Coordinates of C-alpha atoms in Angstrom, one line a residue:
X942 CA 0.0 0.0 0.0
X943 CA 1.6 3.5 -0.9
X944 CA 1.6 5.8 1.4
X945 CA -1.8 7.8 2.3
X946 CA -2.1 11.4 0.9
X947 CA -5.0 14.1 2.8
X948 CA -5.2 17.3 1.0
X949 CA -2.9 19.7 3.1
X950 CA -1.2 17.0 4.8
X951 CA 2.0 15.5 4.2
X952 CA 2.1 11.6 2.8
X953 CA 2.6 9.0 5.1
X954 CA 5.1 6.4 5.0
X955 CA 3.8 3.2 3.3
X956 CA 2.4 0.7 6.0
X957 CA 3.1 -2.7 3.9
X958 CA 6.6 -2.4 4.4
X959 CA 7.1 -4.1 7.8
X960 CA 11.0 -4.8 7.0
X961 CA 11.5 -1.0 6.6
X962 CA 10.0 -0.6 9.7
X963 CA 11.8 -3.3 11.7
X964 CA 15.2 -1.8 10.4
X965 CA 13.8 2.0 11.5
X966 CA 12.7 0.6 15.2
X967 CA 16.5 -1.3 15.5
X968 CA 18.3 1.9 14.6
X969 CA 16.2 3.8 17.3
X970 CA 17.2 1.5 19.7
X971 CA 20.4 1.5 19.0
X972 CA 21.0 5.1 19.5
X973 CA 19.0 4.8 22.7
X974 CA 15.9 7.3 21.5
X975 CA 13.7 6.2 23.6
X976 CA 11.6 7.7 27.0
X977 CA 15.0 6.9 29.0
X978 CA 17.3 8.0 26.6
X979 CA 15.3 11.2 26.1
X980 CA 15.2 12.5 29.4
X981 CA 18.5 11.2 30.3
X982 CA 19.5 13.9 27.0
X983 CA 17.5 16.6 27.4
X984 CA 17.1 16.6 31.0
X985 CA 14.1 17.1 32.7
X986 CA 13.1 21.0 32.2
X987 CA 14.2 20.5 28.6
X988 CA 11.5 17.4 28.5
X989 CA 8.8 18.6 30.6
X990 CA 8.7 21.8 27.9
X991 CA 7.9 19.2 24.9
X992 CA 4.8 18.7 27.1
X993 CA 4.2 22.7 26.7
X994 CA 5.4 22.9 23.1
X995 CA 8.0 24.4 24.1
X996 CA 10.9 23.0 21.4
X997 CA 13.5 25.6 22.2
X998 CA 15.2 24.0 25.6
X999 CA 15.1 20.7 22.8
X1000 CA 16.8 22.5 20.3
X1001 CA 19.3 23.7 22.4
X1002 CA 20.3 20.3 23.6
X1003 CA 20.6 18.9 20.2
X1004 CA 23.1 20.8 18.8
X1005 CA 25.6 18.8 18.5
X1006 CA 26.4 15.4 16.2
X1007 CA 25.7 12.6 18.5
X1008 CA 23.2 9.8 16.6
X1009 CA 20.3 10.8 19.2
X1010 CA 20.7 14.4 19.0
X1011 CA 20.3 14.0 15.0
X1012 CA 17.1 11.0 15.9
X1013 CA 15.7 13.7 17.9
X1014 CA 15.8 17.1 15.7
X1015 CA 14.2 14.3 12.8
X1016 CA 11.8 12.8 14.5
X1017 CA 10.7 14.5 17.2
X1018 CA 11.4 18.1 16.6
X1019 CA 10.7 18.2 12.8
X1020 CA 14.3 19.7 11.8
X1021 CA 16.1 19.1 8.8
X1022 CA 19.7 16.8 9.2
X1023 CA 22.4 17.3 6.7
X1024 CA 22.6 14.0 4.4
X1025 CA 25.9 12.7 6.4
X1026 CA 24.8 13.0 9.9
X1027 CA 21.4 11.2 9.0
X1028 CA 23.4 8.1 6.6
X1029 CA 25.5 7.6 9.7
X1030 CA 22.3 6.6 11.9
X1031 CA 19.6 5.7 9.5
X1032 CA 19.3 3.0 6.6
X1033 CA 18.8 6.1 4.2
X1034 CA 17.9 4.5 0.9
X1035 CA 15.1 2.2 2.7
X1036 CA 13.7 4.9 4.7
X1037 CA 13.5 7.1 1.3
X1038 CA 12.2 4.2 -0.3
X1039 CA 9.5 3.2 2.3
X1040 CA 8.4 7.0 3.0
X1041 CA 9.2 7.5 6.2
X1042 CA 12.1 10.5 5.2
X1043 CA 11.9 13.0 2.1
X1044 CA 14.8 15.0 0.5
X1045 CA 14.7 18.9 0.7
X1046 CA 17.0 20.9 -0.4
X1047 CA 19.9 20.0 -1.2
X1048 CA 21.5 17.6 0.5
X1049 CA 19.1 17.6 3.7
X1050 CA 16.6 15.2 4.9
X1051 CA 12.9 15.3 7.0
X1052 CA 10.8 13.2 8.8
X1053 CA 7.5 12.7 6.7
X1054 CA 6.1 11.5 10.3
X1055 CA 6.6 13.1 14.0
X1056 CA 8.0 9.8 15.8
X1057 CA 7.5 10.1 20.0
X1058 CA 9.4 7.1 22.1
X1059 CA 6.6 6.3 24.6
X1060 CA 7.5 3.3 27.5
X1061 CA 5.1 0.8 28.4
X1062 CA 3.9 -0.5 31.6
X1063 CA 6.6 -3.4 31.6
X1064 CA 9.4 -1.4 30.2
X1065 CA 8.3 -2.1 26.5
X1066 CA 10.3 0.5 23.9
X1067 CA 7.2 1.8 21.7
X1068 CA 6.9 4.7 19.3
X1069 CA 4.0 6.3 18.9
X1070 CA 3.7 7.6 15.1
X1071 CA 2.0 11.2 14.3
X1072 CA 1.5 13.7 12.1
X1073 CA 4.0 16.5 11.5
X1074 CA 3.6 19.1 14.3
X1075 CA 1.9 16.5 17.0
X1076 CA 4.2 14.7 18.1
X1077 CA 5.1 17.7 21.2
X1078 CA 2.4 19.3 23.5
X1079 CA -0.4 16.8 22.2
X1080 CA -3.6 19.0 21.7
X1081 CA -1.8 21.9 22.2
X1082 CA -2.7 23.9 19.9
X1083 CA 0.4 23.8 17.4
X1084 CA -0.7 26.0 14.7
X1085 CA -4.1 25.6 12.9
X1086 CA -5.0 22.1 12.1
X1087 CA -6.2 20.5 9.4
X1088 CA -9.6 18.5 9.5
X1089 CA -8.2 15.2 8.9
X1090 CA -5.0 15.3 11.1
X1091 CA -4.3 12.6 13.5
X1092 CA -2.6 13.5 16.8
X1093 CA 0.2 12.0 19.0
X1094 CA 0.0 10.6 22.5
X1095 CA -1.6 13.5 24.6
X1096 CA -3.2 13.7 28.3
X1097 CA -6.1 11.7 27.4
X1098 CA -4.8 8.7 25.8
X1099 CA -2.1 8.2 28.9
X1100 CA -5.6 8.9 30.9
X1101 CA -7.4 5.9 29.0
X1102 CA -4.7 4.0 29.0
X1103 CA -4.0 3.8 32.9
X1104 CA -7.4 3.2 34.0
X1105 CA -8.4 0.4 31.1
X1106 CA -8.5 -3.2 32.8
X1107 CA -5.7 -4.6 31.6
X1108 CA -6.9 -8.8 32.1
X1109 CA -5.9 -11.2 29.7
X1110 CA -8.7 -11.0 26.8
X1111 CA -9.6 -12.9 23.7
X1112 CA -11.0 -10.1 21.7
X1113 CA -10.6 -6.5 22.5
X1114 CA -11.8 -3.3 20.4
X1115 CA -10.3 0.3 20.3
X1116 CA -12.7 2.6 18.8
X1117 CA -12.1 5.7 17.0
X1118 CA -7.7 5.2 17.6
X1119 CA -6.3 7.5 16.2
X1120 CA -2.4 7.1 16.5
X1121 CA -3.2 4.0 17.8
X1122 CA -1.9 4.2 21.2
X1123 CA -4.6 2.3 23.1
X1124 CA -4.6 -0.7 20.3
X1125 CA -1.0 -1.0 21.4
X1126 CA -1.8 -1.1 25.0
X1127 CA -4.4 -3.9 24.3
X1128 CA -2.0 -5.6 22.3
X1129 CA -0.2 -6.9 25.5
X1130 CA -2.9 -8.7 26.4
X1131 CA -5.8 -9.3 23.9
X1132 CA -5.1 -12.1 21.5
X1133 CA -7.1 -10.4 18.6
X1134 CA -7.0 -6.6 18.7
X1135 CA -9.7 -4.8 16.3
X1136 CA -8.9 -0.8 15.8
X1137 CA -11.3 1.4 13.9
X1138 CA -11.6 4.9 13.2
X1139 CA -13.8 7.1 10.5
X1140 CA -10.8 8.7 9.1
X1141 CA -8.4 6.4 6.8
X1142 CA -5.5 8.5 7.7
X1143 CA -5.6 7.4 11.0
X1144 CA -5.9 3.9 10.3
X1145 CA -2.8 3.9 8.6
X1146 CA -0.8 5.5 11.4
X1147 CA -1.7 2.9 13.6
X1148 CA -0.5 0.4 11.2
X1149 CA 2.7 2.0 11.6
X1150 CA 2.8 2.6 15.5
X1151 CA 2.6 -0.7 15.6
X1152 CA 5.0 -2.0 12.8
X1153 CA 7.3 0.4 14.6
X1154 CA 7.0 -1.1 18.1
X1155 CA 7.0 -4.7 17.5
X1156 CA 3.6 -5.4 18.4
X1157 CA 1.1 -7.6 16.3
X1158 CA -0.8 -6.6 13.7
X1159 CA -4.8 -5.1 14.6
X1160 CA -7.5 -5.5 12.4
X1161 CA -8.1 -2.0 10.5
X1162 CA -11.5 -1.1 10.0
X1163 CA -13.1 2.4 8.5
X1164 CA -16.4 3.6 9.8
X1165 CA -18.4 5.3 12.8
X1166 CA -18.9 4.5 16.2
X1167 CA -19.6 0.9 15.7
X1168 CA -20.7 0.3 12.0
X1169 CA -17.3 -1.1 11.4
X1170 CA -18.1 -4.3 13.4
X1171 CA -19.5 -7.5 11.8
X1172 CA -23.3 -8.2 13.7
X1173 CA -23.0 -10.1 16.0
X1174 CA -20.0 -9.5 16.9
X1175 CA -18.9 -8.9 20.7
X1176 CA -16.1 -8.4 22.3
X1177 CA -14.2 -8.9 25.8
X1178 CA -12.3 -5.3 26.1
X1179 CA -14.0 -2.2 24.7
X1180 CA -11.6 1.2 24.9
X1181 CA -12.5 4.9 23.4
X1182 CA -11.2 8.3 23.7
X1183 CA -13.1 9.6 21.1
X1184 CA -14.1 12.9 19.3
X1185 CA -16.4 14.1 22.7
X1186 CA -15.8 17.9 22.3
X1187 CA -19.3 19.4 22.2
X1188 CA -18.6 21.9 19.4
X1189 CA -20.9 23.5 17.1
X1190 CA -19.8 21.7 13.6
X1191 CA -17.0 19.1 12.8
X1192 CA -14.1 21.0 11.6
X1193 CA -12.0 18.4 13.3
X1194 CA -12.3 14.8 12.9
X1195 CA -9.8 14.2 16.3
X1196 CA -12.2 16.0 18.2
X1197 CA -15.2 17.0 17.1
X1198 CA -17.8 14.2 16.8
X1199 CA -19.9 16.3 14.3
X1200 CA -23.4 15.1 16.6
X1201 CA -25.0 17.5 18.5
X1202 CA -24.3 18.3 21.9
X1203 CA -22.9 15.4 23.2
X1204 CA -24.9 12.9 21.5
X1205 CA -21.7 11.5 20.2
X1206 CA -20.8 10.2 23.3
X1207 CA -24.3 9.1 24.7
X1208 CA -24.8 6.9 21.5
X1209 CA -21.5 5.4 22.0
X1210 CA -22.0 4.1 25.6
X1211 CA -25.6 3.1 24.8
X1212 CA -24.2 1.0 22.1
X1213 CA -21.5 -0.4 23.7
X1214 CA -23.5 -2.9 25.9
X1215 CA -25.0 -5.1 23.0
X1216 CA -21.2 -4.8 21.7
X1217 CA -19.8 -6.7 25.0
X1218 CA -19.3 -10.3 26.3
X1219 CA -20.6 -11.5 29.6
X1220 CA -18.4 -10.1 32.4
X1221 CA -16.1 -7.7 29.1
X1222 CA -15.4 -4.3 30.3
X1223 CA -16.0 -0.9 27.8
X1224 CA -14.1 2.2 28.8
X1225 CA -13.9 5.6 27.3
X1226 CA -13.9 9.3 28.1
X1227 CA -16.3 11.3 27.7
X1228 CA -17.4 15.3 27.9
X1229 CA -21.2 15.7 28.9
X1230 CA -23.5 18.1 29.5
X1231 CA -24.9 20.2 32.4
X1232 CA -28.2 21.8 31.6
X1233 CA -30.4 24.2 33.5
X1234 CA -32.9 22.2 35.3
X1235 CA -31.4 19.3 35.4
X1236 CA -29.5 17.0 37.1
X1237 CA -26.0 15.9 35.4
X1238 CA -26.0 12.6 37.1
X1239 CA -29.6 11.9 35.9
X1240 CA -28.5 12.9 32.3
X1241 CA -25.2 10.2 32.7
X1242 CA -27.4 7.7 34.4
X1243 CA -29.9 7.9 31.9
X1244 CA -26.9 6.8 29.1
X1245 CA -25.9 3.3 31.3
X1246 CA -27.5 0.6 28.4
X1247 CA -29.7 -2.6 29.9
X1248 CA -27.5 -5.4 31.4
X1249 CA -24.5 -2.9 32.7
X1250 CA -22.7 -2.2 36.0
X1251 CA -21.5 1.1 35.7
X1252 CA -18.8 3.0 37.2
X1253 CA -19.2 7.1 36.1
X1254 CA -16.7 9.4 37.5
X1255 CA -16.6 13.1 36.7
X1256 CA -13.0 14.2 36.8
X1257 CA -13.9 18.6 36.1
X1258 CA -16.5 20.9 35.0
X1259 CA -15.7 24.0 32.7
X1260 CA -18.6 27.0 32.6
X1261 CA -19.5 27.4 29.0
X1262 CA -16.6 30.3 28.6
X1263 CA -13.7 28.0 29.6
X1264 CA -14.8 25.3 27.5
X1265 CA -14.9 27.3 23.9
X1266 CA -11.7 29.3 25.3
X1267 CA -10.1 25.5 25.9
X1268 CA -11.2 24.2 22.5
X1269 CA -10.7 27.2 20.1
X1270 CA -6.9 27.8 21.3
X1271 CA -6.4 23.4 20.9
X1272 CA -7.3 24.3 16.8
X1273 CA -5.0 27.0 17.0
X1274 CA -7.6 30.0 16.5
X1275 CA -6.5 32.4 19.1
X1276 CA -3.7 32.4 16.7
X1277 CA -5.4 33.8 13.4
X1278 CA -7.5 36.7 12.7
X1279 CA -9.0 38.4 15.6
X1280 CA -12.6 38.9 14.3
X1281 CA -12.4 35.7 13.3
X1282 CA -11.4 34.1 16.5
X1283 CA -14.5 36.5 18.2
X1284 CA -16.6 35.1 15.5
X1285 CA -16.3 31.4 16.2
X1286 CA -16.6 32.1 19.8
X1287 CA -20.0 33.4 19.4
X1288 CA -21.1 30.7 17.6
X1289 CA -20.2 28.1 20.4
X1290 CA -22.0 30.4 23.0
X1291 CA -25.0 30.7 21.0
X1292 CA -24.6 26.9 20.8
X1293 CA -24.7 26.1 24.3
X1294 CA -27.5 29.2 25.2
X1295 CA -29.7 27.4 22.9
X1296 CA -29.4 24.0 24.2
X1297 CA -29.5 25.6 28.1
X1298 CA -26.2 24.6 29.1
X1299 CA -24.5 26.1 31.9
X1300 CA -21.2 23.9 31.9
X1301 CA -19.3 21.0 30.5
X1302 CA -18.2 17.7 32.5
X1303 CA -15.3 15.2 31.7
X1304 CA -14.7 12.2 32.7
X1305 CA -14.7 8.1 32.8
X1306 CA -17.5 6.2 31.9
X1307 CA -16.9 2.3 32.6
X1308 CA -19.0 -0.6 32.0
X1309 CA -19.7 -3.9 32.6
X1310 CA -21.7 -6.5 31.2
X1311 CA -22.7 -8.8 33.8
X1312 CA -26.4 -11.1 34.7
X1313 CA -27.1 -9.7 38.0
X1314 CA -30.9 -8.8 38.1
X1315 CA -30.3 -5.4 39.1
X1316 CA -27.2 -3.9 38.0
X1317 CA -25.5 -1.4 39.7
X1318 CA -24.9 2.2 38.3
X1319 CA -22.4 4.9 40.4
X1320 CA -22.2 8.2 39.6
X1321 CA -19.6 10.2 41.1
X1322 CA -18.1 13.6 41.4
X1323 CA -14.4 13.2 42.1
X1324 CA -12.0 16.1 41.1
X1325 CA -9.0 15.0 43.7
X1326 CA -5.7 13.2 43.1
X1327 CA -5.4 10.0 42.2
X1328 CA -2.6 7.5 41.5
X1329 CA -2.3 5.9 37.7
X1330 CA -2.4 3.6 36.6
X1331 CA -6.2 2.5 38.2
X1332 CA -6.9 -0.4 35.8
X1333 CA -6.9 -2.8 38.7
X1334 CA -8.6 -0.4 40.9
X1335 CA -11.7 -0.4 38.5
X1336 CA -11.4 -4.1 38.2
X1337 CA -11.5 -4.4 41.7
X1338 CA -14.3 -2.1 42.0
X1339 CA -16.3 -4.3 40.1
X1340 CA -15.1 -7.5 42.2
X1341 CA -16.3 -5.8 45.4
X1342 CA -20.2 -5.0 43.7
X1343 CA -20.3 -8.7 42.5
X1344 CA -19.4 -10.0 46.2
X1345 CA -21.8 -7.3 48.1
X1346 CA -24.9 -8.5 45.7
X1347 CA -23.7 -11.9 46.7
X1348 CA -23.7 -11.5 50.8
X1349 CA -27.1 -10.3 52.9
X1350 CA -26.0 -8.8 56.3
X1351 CA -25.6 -12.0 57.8
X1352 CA -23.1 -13.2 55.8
X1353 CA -21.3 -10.0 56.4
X1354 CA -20.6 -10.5 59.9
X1355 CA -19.9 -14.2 59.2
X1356 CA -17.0 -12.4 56.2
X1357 CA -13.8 -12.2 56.9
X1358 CA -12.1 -8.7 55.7
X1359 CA -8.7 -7.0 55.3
X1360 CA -8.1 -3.9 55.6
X1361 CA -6.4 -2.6 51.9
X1362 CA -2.9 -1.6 51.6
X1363 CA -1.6 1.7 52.4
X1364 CA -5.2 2.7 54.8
X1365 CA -4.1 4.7 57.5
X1366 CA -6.3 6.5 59.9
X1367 CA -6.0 10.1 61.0
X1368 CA -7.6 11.7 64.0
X1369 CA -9.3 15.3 63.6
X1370 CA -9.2 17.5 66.6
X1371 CA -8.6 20.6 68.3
X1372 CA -5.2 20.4 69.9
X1373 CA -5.0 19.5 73.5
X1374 CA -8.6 18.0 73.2
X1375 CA -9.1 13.9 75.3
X1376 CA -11.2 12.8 72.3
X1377 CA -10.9 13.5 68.3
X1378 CA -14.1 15.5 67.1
X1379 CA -14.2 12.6 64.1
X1380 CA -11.9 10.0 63.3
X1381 CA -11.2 9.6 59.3
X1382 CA -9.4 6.7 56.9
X1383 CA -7.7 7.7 54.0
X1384 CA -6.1 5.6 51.1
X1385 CA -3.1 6.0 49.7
X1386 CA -3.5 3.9 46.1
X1387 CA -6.1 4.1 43.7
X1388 CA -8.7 6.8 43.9
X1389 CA -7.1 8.2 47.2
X1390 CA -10.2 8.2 49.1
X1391 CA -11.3 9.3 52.3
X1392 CA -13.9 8.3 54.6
X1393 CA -15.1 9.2 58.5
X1394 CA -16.0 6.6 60.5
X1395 CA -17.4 5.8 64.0
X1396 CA -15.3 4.5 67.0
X1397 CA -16.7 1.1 66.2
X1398 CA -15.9 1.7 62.2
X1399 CA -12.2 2.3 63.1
X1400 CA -11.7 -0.4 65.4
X1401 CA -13.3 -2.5 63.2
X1402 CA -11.3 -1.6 60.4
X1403 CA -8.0 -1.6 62.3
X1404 CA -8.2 -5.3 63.4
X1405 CA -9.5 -6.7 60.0
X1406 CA -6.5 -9.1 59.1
X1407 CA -8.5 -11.6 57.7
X1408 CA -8.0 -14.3 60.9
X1409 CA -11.7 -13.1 62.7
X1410 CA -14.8 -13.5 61.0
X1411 CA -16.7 -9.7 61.2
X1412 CA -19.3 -11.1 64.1
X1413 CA -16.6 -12.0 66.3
X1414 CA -14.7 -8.9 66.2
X1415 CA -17.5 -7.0 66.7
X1416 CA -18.3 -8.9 70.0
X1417 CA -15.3 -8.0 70.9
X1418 CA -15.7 -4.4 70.4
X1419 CA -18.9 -4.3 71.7
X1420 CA -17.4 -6.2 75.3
X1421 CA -14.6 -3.1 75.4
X1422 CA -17.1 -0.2 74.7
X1423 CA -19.8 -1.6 77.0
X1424 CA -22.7 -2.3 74.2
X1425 CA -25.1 -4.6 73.1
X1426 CA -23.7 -7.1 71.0
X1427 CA -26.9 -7.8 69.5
X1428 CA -27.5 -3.9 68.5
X1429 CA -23.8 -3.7 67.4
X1430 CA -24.3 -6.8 65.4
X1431 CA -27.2 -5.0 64.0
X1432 CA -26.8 -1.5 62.8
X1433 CA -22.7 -2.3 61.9
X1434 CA -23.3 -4.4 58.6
X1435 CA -23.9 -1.3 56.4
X1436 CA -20.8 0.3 57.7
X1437 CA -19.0 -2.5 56.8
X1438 CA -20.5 -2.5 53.8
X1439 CA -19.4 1.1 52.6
X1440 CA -16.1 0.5 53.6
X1441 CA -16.2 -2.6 51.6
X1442 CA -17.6 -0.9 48.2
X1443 CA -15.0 2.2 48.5
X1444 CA -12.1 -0.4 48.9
X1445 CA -10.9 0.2 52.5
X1446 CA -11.6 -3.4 53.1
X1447 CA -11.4 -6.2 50.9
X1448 CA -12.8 -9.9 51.5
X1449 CA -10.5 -12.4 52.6
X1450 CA -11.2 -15.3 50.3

């Protein structure tokens, strides 16, 4: 297949020629341009500006001849290298040959691609393939873009990435990939990997981010949301960052789902479920939003399709304002012509008066097909820190619902519990006070939570090791503190089943 040609847009290096790629991904590696050998060059301000789009510090510390210095003005920071300095590093002729580097000039060479070395969760060397200009800052807003672009690795994809359940799978599906970040990701531990995406061009980069990291093949397949797959068809793994701006128009076909409102991304998790294997997990990011009169949780809620757990968590809000502001400087328009800039900002505000929204959310949206008779749906607010990668948090999540369904109160007390790793308790007080005015446990993994709980909660908690069933301890507690066994017995379960669905404690099985 030659390489794919977009109006505006550079052509891409052809994606039948895995040799040319293997030979490209063993010269990288030799002169160390990888994550490591980045940072370990440029040193950490110089890096952490890429993230800005800052090039200069870069530019600066590539100025000499060293084969990674000349890898990185090529690749990464779209430079030009003198024919010598590049033959000394690259198979020249094949890369030519294959697409992946153009004469001009005279005697110079360029990347036809943006190449970013990207590390996987087990140390894996990958490259992550681009178009020109997106390899640095993600959705930064480098200059305007053109409608069919495909972009690099950004926030959002190492977002997806770390909270996707990462279980061994038969089938998994990454819809609408773009660079093709996420099939890579589900590579590792999907035997058949299917990657789709409405725009052709983007297809074909994936093709080559994986050629270029040595991972297996996916199956390419052009078309919307989820006409590309057969009927029938259902899969184990389900993964999507896609277009979920709410934008009046599709001017960008990274971003902009060209639905109105946010349609795009309500269609997507209602059609997910029939789209899933028993017990197959579908996770994307989404933008949704928040209308006068109603209820934002209702409006998510109301997405969740028949035969799902769900697990909704809204990471930030934007007012109206922020959110054109955000999205009009990501296409580069606070860049261009000033009327016109005011012009298209209007436009999005009139959008959002008409359709009575207020603000924007974002966040995850993860489901689960399961056969419980009443599946469970959470919706959550939950702006704090939290520690990625929180694949197995969410998987444990799940766990936790499936064993609460499972056990009435009585079989509660006749669990056995431990309390999760890195759960320490604080007390709150004024200082010099006998007694703390609450007492409060806090996680240190996953979602960093934190809860209060009674004097009973925390004693509880604190001796959960997994040897006493949950009756037993609390007779115990209940002989210390003076009490009723019987009423401790009875008004403790749902305590202890709190704790147990926020993953404080888990079941000792």
């Amino acid at each position: 297949m030659e390489g794919v040609t977009d109006s505006g847009l550079a052509p891409l290096p052809a994606s039948d020629r895995p040799d040319a790629a293997a030979r490209l991904r063993a010269a990288l590696l030799d002169a160390s341009f990888t994550a490591d050998g980045l940072l370990d060059l440029l040193g950490a301000p110089a890096y952490a500006a890429l993230a800005r789009s800052e090039t200069v510090p870069a530019l600066r510390a590539t100025r000499g001849d060293a084969p990674l210095e000349t890898l990185v003005r090529l690749f990464l920071l779209q430079q030009p290298v003198p024919h010598a300095r590049v033959a000394g590093v690259l198979p020249l002729d094949d890369l030519v040959d294959s697409g992946w580097l153009t004469r001009v000039g005279g005697d110079e060479f360029a990347a036809t691609v943006d190449v970013r070395p990207y590390g996987g969760p087990d140390g894996e060397d990958w490259f992550i393939v681009s178009d020109l200009g997106c390899a640095v800052g993600g959705a930064g807003g480098i200059g305007q873009r053109h409608e069919g672009v495909v972009l690099g690795v950004g926030g959002a994809s190492t977002t997806l990435a770390g909270i996707t359940v990462r279980t061994p799978v038969a089938a998994a599906l990454d819809l609408g990939t773009g660079s093709g970040i996420q099939a890579l990701h589900a590579a590792q531990h999907a035997t058949r990997v299917t990657a789709t995406d409405v725009n052709p061009r983007a297809l074909h980069i994936t093709a080559l981010t994986l050629a270029l990291s040595g991972a297996p093949a996916a199956e390419l397949s052009e078309g919307s949301l989820f006409e590309p797959v057969k009927d029938g068809e259902t899969f184990d793994l389900i993964v999507s960052n896609p277009p979920f701006v709410i934008s009046p128009g599709a001017r960008l076909t990274y971003r902009d789902g060209g639905m109105g409102g946010d349609d795009l991304c309500r269609s997507l998790v209602q059609q997910a479920g029939e789209r899933l294997s028993e017990g197959g997990f579908a996770q994307f990011l989404a933008n949704w939003q928040h209308v006068a009169g109603e209820d934002w949780q209702d409006r998510v809620r109301s997405w969740v399709p028949r035969g799902c757990d769900a697990w909704i968590v809204q990471r930030e809000v934007q007012d109206v304002n922020q959110y054109a502001e955000l999205w009009l400087r990501d296409s580069g328009d606070h860049r261009g012509d000033s009327a016109e800039y005011q012009a298209r900002y209007d436009v999005w505000l009139d959008e959002f008066e008409a359709r009575k929204v207020k603000g924007v959310g974002f966040g995850w949206i993860t489901l689960r097909r399961t056969g419980a008779a009443v599946p469970s749906v959470t919706v959550e607010e939950w702006p704090h820190p939290i520690e990625q990668p929180l694949g197995e948090t969410i998987r444990a999540h799940f766990d936790r619902l499936d064993y609460l369904r499972a056990h009435d109160d009585a079989d509660l007390l006749e669990g056995h519990f431990r309390l999760a790793v890195e759960v320490v308790q604080e007390q709150v007080g004024l200082p010099g006070a006998e007694d703390p005015e609450h007492v409060v446990l806090r996680q240190h993994r996953g979602m960093r939570r934190a809860t209060k709980v009674d004097t009973v909660g925390a004693g509880f908690a604190g001796v959960c090791d997994g040897t006493l069933s949950a009756g037993r301890i609390l007779d115990a507690i209940a002989q210390l503190m003076g009490e009723d066994p019987v009423l401790l017995r009875d008004r403790t379960p749902a305590q202890i089943r709190l704790l147990v669905e926020q993953g404080f404690l888990e079941p000792a099985v």
